[in-house]
CSV table of C-alpha atoms in Angstrom, one decimal:
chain,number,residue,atom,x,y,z
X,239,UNK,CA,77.7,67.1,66.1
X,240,UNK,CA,74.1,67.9,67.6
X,241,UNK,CA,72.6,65.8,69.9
X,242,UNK,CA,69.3,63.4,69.4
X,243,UNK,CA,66.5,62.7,71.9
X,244,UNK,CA,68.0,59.2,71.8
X,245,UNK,CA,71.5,60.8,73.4
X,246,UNK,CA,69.5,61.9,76.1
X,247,UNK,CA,66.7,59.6,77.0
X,248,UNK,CA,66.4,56.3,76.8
X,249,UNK,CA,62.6,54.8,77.3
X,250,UNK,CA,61.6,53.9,74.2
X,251,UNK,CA,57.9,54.3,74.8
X,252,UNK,CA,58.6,57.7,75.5
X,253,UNK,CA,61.3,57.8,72.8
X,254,UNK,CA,58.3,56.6,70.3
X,255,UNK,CA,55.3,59.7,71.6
X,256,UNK,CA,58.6,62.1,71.3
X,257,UNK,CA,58.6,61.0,67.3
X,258,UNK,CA,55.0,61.3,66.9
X,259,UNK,CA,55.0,64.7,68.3
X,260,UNK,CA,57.0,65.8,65.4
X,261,UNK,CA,60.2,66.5,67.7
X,262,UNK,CA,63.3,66.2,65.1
X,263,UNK,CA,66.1,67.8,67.7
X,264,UNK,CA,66.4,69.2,71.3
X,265,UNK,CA,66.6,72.6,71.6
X,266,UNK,CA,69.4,74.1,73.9
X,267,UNK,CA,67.3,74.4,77.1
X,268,UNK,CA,66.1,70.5,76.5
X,269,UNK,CA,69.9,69.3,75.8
X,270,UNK,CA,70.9,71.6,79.0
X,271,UNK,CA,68.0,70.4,81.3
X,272,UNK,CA,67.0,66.5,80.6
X,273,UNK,CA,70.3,64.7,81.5
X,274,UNK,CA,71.2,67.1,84.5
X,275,UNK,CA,67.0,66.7,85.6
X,276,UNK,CA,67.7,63.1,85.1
X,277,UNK,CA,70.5,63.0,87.6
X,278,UNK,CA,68.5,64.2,90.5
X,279,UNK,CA,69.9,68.0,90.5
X,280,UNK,CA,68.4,70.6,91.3
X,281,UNK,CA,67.7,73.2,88.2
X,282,UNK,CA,67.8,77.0,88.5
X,283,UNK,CA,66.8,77.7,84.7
X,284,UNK,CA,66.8,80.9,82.9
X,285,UNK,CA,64.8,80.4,79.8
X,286,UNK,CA,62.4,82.7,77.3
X,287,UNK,CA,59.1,81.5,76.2
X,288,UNK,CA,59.2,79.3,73.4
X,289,UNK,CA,61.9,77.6,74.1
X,290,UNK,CA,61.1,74.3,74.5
X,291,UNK,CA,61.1,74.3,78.3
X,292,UNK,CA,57.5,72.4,78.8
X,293,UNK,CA,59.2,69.5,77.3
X,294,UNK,CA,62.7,70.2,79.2
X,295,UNK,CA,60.8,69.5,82.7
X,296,UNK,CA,58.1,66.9,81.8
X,297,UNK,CA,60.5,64.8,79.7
X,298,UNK,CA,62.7,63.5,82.3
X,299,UNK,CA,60.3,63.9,85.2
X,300,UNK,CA,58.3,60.9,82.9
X,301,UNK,CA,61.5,59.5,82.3
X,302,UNK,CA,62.1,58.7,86.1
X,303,UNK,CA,58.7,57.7,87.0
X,304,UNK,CA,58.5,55.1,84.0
X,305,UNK,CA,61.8,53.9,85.6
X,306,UNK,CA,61.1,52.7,88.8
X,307,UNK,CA,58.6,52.8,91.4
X,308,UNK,CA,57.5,55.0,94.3
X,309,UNK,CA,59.5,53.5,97.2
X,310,UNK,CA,56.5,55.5,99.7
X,311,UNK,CA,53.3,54.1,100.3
X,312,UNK,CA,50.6,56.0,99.8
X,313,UNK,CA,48.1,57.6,96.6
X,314,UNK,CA,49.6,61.5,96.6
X,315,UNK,CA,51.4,62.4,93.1
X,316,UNK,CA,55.2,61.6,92.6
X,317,UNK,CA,55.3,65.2,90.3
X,318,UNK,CA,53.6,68.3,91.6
X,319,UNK,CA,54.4,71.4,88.3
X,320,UNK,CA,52.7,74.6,89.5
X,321,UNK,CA,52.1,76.9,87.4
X,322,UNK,CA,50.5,80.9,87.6
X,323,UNK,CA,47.4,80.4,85.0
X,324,UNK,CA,44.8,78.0,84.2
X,325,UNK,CA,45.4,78.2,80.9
X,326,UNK,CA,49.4,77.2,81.5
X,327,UNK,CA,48.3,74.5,83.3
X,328,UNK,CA,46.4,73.2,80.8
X,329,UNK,CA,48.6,73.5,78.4
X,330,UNK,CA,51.3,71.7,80.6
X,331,UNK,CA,48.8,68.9,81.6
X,332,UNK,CA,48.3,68.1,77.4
X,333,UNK,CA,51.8,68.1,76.5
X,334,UNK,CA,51.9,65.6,79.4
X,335,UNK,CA,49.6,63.3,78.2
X,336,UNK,CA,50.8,64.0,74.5
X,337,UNK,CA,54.5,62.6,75.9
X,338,UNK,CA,53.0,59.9,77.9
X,339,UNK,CA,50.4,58.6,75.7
X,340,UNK,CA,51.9,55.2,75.9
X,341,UNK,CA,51.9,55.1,79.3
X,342,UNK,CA,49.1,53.3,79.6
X,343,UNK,CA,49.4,53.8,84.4
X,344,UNK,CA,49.5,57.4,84.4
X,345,UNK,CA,47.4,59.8,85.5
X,346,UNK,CA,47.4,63.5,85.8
X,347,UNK,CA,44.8,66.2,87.2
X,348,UNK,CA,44.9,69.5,86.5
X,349,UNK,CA,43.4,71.5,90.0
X,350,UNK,CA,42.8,74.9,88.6
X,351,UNK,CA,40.2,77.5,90.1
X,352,UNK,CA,36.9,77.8,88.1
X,353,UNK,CA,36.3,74.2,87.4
X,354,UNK,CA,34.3,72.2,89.6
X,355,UNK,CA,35.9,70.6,93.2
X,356,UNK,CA,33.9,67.8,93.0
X,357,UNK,CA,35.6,66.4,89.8
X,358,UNK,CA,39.0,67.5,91.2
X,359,UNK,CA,38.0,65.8,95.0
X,360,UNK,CA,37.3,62.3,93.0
X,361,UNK,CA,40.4,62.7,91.0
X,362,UNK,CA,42.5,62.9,94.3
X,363,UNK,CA,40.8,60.0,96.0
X,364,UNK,CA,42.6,57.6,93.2
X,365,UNK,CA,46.2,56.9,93.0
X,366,UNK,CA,47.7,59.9,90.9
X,367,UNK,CA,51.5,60.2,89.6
X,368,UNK,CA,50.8,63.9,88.5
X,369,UNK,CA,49.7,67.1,89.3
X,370,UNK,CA,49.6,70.5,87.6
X,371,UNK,CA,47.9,73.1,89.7
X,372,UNK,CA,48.0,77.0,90.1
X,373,UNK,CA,49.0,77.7,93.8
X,374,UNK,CA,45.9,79.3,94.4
X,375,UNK,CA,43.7,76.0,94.2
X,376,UNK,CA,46.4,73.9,95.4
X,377,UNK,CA,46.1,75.2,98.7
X,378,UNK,CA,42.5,75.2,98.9
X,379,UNK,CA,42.9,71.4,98.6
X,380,UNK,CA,45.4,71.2,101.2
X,381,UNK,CA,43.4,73.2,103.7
X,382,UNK,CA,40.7,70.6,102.8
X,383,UNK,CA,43.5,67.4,104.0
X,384,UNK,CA,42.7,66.4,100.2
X,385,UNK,CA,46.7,66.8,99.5
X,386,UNK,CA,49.3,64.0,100.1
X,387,UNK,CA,53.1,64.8,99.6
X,388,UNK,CA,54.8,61.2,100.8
X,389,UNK,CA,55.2,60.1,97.8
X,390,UNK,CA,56.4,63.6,96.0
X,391,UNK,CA,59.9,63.0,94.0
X,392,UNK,CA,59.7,66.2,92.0
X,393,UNK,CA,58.4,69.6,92.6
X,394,UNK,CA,58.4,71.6,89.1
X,395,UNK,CA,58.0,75.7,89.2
X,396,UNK,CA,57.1,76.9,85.5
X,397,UNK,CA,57.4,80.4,85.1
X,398,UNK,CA,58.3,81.3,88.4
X,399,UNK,CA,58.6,85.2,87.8
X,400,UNK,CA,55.1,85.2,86.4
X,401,UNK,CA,53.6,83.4,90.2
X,402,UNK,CA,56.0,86.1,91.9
X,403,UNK,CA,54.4,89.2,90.2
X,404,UNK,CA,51.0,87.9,90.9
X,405,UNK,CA,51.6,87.4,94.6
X,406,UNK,CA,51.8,83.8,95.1
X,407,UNK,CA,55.0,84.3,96.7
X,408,UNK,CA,53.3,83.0,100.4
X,409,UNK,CA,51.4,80.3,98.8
X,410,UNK,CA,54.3,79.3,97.2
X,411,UNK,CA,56.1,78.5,100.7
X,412,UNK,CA,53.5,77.5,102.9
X,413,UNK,CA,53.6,74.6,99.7
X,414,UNK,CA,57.3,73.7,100.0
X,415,UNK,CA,56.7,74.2,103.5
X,416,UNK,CA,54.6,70.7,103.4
X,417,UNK,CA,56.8,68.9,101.3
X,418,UNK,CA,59.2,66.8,102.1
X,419,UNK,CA,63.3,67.9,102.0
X,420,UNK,CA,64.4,64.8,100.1
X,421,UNK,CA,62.6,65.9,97.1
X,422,UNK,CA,64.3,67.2,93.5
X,423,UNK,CA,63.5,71.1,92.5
X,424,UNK,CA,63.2,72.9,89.2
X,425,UNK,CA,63.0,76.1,88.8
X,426,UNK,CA,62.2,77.6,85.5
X,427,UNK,CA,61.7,81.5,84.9
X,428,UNK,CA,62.2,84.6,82.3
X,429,UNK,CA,64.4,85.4,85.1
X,430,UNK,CA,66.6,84.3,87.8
X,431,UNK,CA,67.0,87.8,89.2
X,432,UNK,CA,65.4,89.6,92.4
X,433,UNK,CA,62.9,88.1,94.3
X,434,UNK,CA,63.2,84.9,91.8
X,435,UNK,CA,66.7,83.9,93.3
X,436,UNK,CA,65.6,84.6,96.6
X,437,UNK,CA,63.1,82.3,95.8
X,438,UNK,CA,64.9,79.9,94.2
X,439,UNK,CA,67.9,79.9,97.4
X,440,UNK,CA,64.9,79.2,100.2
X,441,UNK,CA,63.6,75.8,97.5
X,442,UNK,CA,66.3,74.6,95.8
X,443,UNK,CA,69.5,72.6,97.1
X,444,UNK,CA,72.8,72.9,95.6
X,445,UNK,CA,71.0,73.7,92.0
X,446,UNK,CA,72.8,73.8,89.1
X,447,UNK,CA,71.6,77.3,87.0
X,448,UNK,CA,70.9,76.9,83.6
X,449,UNK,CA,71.0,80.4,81.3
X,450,UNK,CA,69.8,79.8,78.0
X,451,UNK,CA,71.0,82.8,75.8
X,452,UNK,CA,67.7,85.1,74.3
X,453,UNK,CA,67.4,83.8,71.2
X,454,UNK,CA,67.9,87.1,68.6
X,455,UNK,CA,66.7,85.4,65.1
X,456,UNK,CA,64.2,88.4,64.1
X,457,UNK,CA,63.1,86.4,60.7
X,458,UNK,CA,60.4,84.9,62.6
X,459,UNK,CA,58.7,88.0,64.0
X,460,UNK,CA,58.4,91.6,62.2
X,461,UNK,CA,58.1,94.0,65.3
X,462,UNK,CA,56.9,97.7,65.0
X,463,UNK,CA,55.7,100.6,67.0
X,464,UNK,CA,53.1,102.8,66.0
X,465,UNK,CA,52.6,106.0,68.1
X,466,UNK,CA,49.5,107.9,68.4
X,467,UNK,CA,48.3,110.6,70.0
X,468,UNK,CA,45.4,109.4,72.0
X,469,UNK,CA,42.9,106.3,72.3
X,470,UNK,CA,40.9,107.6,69.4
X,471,UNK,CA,43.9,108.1,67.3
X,472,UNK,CA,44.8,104.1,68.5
X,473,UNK,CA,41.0,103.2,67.5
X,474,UNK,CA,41.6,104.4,63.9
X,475,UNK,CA,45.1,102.8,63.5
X,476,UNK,CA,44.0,99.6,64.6
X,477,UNK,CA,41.0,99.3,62.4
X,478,UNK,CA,43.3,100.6,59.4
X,479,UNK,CA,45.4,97.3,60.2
X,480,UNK,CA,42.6,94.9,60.7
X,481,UNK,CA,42.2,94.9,57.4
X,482,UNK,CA,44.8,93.3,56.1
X,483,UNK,CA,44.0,90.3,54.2
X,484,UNK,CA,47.3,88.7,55.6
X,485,UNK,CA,45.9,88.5,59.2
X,486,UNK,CA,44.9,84.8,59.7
X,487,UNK,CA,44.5,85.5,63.4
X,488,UNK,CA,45.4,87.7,65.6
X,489,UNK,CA,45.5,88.6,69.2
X,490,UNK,CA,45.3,92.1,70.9
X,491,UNK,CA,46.8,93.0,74.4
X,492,UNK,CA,45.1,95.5,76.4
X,493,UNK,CA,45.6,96.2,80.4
X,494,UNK,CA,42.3,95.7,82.0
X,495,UNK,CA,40.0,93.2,81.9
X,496,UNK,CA,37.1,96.1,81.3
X,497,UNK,CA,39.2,97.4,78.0
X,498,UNK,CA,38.9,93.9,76.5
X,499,UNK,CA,35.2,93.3,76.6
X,500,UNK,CA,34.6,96.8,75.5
X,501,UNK,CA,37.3,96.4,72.3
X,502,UNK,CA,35.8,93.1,71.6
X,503,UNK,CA,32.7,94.4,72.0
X,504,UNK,CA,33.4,97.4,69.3
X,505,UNK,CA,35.0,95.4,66.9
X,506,UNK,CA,32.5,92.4,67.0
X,507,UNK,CA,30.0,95.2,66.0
X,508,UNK,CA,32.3,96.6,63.2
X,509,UNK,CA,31.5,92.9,61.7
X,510,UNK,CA,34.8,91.1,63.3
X,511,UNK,CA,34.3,87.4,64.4
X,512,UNK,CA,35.9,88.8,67.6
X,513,UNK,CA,35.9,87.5,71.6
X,514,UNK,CA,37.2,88.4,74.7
X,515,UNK,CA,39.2,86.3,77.4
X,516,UNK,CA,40.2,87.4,80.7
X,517,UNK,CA,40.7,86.3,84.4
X,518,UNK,CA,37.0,87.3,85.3
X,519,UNK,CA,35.7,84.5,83.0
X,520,UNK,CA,34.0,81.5,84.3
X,521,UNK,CA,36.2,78.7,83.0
X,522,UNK,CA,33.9,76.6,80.6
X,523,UNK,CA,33.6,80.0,79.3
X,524,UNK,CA,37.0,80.8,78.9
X,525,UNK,CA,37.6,76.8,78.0
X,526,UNK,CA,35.3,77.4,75.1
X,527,UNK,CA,36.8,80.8,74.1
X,528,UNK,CA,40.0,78.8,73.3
X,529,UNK,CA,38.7,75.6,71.7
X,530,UNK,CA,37.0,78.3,68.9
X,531,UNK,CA,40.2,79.8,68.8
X,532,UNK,CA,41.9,76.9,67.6
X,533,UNK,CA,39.1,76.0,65.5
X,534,UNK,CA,39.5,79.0,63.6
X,535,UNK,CA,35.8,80.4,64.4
X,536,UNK,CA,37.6,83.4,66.4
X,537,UNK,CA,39.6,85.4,64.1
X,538,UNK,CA,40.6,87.9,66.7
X,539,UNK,CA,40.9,87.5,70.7
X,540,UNK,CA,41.5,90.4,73.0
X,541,UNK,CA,43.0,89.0,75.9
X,542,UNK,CA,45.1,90.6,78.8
X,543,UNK,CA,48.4,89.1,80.1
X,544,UNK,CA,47.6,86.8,82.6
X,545,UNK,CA,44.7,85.2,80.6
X,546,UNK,CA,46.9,84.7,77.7
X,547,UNK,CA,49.7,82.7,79.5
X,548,UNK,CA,49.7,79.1,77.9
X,549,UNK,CA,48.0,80.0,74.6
X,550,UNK,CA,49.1,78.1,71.5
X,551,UNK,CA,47.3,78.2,68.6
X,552,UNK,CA,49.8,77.7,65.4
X,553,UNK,CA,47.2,80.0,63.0
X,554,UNK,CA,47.9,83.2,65.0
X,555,UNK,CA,49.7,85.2,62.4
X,556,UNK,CA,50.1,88.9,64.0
X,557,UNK,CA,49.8,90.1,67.9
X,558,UNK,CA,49.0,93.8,68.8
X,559,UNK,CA,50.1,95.6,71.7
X,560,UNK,CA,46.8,97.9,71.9
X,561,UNK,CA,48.0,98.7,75.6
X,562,UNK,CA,51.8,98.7,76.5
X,563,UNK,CA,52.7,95.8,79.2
X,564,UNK,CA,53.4,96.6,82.3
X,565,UNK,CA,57.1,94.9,82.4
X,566,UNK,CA,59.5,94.5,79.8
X,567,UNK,CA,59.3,91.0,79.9
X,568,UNK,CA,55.7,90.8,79.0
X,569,UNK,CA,56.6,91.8,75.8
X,570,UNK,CA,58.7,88.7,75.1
X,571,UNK,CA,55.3,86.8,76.1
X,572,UNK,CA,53.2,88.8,74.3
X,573,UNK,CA,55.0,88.9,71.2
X,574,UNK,CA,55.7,84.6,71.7
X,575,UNK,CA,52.1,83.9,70.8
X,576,UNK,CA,52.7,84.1,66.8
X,577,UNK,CA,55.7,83.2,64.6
X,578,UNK,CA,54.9,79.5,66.6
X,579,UNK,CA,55.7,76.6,64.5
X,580,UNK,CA,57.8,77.8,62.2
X,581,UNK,CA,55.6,80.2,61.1
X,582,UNK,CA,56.0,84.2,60.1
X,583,UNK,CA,54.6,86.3,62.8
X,584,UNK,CA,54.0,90.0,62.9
X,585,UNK,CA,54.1,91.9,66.4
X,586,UNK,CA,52.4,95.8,66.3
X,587,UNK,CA,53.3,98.0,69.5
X,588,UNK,CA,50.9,101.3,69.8
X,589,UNK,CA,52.5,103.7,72.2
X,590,UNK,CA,51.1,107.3,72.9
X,591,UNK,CA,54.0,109.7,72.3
X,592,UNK,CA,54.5,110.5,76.0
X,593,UNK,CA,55.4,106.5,76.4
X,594,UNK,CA,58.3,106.3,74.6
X,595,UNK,CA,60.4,105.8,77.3
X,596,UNK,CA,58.0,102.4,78.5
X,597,UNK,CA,59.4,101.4,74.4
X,598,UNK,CA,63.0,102.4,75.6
X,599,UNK,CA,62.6,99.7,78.2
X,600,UNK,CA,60.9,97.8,76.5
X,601,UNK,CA,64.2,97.6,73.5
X,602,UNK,CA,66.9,97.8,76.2
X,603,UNK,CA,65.3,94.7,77.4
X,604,UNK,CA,65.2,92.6,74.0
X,605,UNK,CA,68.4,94.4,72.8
X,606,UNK,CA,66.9,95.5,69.8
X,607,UNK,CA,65.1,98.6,67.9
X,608,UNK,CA,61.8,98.4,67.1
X,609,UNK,CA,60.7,99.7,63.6
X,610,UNK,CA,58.8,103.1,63.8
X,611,UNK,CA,56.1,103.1,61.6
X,612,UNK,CA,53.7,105.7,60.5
X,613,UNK,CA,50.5,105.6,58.1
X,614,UNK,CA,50.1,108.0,55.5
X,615,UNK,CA,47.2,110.4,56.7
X,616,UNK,CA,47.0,109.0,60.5
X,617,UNK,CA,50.8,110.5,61.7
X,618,UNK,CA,50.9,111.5,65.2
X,619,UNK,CA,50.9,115.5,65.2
X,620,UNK,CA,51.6,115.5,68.9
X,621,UNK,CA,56.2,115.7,68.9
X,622,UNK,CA,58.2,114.2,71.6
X,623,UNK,CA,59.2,117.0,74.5
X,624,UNK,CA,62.4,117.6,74.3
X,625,UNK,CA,64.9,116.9,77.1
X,626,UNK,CA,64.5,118.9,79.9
X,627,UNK,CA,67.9,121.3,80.3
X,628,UNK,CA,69.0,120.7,84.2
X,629,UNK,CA,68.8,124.4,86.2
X,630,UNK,CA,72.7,125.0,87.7
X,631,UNK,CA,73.5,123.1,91.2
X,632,UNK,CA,73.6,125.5,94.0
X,633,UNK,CA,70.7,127.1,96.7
X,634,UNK,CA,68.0,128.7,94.7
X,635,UNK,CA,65.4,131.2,96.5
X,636,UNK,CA,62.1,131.9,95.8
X,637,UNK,CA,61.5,131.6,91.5
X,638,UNK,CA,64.8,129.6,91.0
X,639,UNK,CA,66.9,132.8,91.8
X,640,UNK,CA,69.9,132.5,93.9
X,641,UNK,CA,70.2,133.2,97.3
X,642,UNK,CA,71.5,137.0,98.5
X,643,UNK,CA,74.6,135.4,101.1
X,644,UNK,CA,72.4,136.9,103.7
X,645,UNK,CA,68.7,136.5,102.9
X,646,UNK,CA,65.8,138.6,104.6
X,647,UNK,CA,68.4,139.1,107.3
X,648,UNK,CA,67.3,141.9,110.3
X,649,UNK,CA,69.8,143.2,112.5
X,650,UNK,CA,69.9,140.4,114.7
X,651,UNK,CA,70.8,138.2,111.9
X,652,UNK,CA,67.8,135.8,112.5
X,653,UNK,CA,65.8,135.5,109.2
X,654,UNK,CA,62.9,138.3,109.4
X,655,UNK,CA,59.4,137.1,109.1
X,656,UNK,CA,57.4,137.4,106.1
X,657,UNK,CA,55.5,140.9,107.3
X,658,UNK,CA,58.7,142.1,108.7
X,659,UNK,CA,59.7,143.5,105.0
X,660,UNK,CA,57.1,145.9,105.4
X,661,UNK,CA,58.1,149.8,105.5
X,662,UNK,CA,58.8,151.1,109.3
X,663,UNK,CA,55.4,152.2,111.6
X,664,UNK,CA,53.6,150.6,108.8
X,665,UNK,CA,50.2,148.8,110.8
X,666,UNK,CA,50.9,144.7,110.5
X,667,UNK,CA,48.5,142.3,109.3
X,668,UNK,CA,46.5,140.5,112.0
X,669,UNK,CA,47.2,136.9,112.3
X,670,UNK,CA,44.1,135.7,112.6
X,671,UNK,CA,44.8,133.9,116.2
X,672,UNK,CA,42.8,135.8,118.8
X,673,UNK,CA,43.1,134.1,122.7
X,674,UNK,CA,40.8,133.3,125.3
């Protein structure tokens, strides 16, 4: 028998913006989560991206505010969620609002770097109940005395791993550092491995972990890997697939923030309604980058990692990998931007031919094979090396040969220098050192 958002919360208002949502079910990290979040525990939880998690946090963290007061006096927020990108914690600050629409008390801010302080500063002067911040900004604001932690019930990490690789880890304790012991953690990452358990040990009490099996249903996403020999051969199979008629919108991956204005750049000239969006971006720029986006006025968006975290636009039908990520697990992100809402996605990996041991990582991580696909007239000419035969263990000498058992040995059995080979009563080379 599956379970119902009735069998796990029970505020109706919050039962009713569930409903209107268009939430039929839980999904396993929601049924897992909410009641054990609802208890008070601590949560360790392993999950991938698109797994409902946003809602598997927020939910009951609304839940328990709605059900009783703060017993501490004071205007600080009752639910701090940090999480690595602006554009996450956008995200996370809309699906709050979205689930506590008929809330008519609560208030949110989102303190984010690029916006203005001013706004955030007046936001903070009035009673708030929740926060979602990147770490960065967060501590700005508590250098500044602008933060209060009395009243905090709830500290939410989202996507952990992704704060960890972009060296938030410091920022990250000097915060938990000013908060008080008493409170309730959740931890939610890709992975609960490394320096994310570490992590997780020095924040959390007692916390129950959470491991919500990758999901392996491939009929939502096609996935393939095109190699190529170089970025010219890349240029040419990428336009060839632009022009499918079957692209509604798309996203490209690259690994710099320099290769993603000059690609949009290209193909905005080639007569693509194309943009660019990374980190560098002032925010109403990058704000206005993703409102066209889901207005369907930008077809394609070139976009590195960390800018893309927290995009979700339902239209975007296929996502190209123009450069490979860095970590395995960026593929997972990558790749979770289509095949969202029930929708078929298409995921295209280009890989030089020396890379194809990044795509060996890459499908040892996900446990699967990615598809290799060539175009007639643009196959890679360049071949795979072959595997490397290992020389024989032993000593070697000089050119890989072996050792005689005594090399360059003199009478005295000392090694002979390298001008002592020469024939007997032949003159020797000056050295070159001349004293006083």
């Amino acid at each position: 028998m599956s379970l119902s958002f009735h069998d796990l919360i029970e505020d109706k208002l919050l039962l009713r913006a569930i409903a209107d949502a268009g939430y039929t079910a839980p999904t396993p990290v929601q049924s897992a989560a909410i009641p054990a979040a609802l208890k008070g525990e601590d949560l360790c939880v392993c999950a991938q991206t698109g797994s409902g998690k946003t809602a598997a946090f927020l939910l009951p963290a609304l839940a328990r505010i709605a059900a009783r007061r703060s017993e501490q006096a004071g205007k600080g927020a009752r639910v701090l969620v940090l999480t690595p990108t602006r554009e996450l914690a956008q995200q996370v600050e809309e699906n709050a609002k979205l689930y506590g629409k008929y809330f008519k008390w609560l208030r949110t801010v989102s303190l984010v770097g690029g916006t203005s302080y001013g706004f955030q500063t007046r936001m903070l002067a009035k009673p708030i109940d929740l926060i979602i911040a990147t770490p960065g900004r967060l501590m700005d604001h508590m250098q500044q005395g602008r933060i209060d932690f009395a009243r905090l019930e709830t500290l939410i990490l989202d996507e952990a791993d992704r704060m960890l690789d972009m060296g938030f880890i410091d920022d990250i304790k000097k915060i938990t550092a000013a908060m008080p012991s008493e409170r309730q953690t959740l931890l939610f990452s890709a992975t609960l491995d490394g320096a994310v358990g570490v992590l997780a040990k020095g924040i959390t009490r007692d916390a129950q972990r959470i491991d919500i099996e990758r999901s392996e249903n491939h009929g939502k996403i096609d996935e393939s890997v095109y190699y190529c020999d170089d970025i010219r051969h890349k240029h040419r199979l990428l336009d060839y697939l632009l022009r499918d008629t079957a692209i509604d919108q798309a996203v490209i991956f690259t690994s710099t923030k320099v290769m993603t204005e000059e690609l949009a750049d290209a193909l905005y000239e080639k007569g693509y309604a194309a943009q660019c969006l990374h980190g560098d971006m002032p925010q109403n720029w990058r704000n206005r980058t993703l409102r066209d986006l889901h207005n369907g006025r930008i077809k394609i968006l070139v976009a590195t990692d960390v800018a893309a975290r927290g995009i979700d636009a339902e239209r975007i039908s296929h996502v190209f990998n123009f450069d490979l990520p860095k970590q395995p697990e960026d593929y997972v992100h990558r790749i979770g931007r289509t095949g969202r809402a029930g929708r078929h996605g298409i995921a295209i990996t280009f890989a030089e031919v020396r890379d194809y041991v990044k795509v060996h990582k890459i499908e040892n991580y996900i446990k699967r094979k990615l598809a290799e696909v060539e175009i007639e007239g643009m196959e890679p000419t360049r071949k795979r090396a072959p595997a490397k035969k290992r020389a024989p263990q032993g000593k070697k000498g000089f050119g890989g040969k072996p050792f005689d058992k005594k090399p360059f040995a003199g009478k005295s059995g000392k090694p002979r220098r390298a001008h002592d080979g020469a024939p007997k009563g032949a003159p020797r080379k000056p050295s070159g050192k001349r004293g006083g």
